[in-house]
Amino acid sequence: MGEDIILCQREIRRLRCVVRTYEAQMRELESYLGQMAENPLLGDEAGNTVREIFKTWKRILED
């Protein structure tokens, strides 16, 4: 039984690490999309596309 507990604790630590990494990547993506959405050097079509992606991303985060 003790071995099962140790394995579960290891798996929990591993999953926590996975979640922290995922959350950090999501923050990076949000930051990048925000920067791109405000980039005045993008053309109209690219700028509109990035802003639409950013808006969709924000809606996903709210849900």
Tab-separated table of C-alpha atoms in Angstrom:
chain	number	residue	atom	x	y	z
A	1	MET	CA	0.000	0.000	0.000
A	2	GLY	CA	2.857	2.389	0.807
A	3	GLU	CA	4.262	1.940	-2.702
A	4	ASP	CA	0.904	2.966	-4.204
A	5	ILE	CA	0.896	6.156	-2.140
A	6	ILE	CA	4.421	7.007	-3.244
A	7	LEU	CA	3.485	6.431	-6.892
A	8	CYS	CA	0.389	8.611	-6.511
A	9	GLN	CA	2.407	11.401	-4.901
A	10	ARG	CA	4.943	11.283	-7.742
A	11	GLU	CA	2.179	11.417	-10.316
A	12	ILE	CA	0.528	14.350	-8.541
A	13	ARG	CA	3.845	16.243	-8.534
A	14	ARG	CA	4.330	15.461	-12.219
A	15	LEU	CA	0.835	16.644	-13.090
A	16	ARG	CA	1.289	19.854	-11.090
A	17	CYS	CA	4.419	20.537	-13.113
A	18	VAL	CA	2.516	19.882	-16.341
A	19	VAL	CA	-0.249	22.280	-15.278
A	20	ARG	CA	2.233	25.023	-14.307
A	21	THR	CA	3.991	24.659	-17.654
A	22	TYR	CA	0.675	24.778	-19.515
A	23	GLU	CA	-0.451	27.877	-17.612
A	24	ALA	CA	2.863	29.628	-18.327
A	25	GLN	CA	2.545	28.831	-22.027
A	26	MET	CA	-1.018	30.146	-22.087
A	27	ARG	CA	0.122	33.414	-20.458
A	28	GLU	CA	2.895	33.719	-23.053
A	29	LEU	CA	0.422	33.107	-25.860
A	30	GLU	CA	-1.983	35.695	-24.487
A	31	SER	CA	0.820	38.241	-24.172
A	32	TYR	CA	2.052	37.530	-27.691
A	33	LEU	CA	-1.431	37.811	-29.185
A	34	GLY	CA	-2.002	41.072	-27.311
A	35	GLN	CA	1.238	42.524	-28.644
A	36	MET	CA	0.458	41.408	-32.167
A	37	ALA	CA	-3.078	42.811	-31.968
A	38	GLU	CA	-1.632	46.251	-31.196
A	39	ASN	CA	1.194	46.078	-33.747
A	40	PRO	CA	0.781	49.046	-36.119
A	41	LEU	CA	3.174	47.495	-38.650
A	42	LEU	CA	0.739	44.739	-39.608
A	43	GLY	CA	-1.320	45.269	-42.698
A	44	ASP	CA	-5.078	45.663	-42.449
A	45	GLU	CA	-5.905	42.035	-43.192
A	46	ALA	CA	-3.226	40.594	-40.894
A	47	GLY	CA	-4.103	43.062	-38.135
A	48	ASN	CA	-7.799	42.228	-38.355
A	49	THR	CA	-7.027	38.500	-38.290
A	50	VAL	CA	-4.798	38.808	-35.228
A	51	ARG	CA	-7.348	40.953	-33.397
A	52	GLU	CA	-10.081	38.414	-34.150
A	53	ILE	CA	-7.888	35.566	-32.884
A	54	PHE	CA	-7.094	37.586	-29.754
A	55	LYS	CA	-10.790	38.291	-29.096
A	56	THR	CA	-11.622	34.608	-29.541
A	57	TRP	CA	-8.775	33.658	-27.208
A	58	LYS	CA	-10.083	36.047	-24.523
A	59	ARG	CA	-13.578	34.521	-24.835
A	60	ILE	CA	-12.120	31.036	-24.409
A	61	LEU	CA	-10.316	32.138	-21.258
A	62	GLU	CA	-13.515	33.621	-19.820
A	63	ASP	CA	-15.477	30.373	-20.278
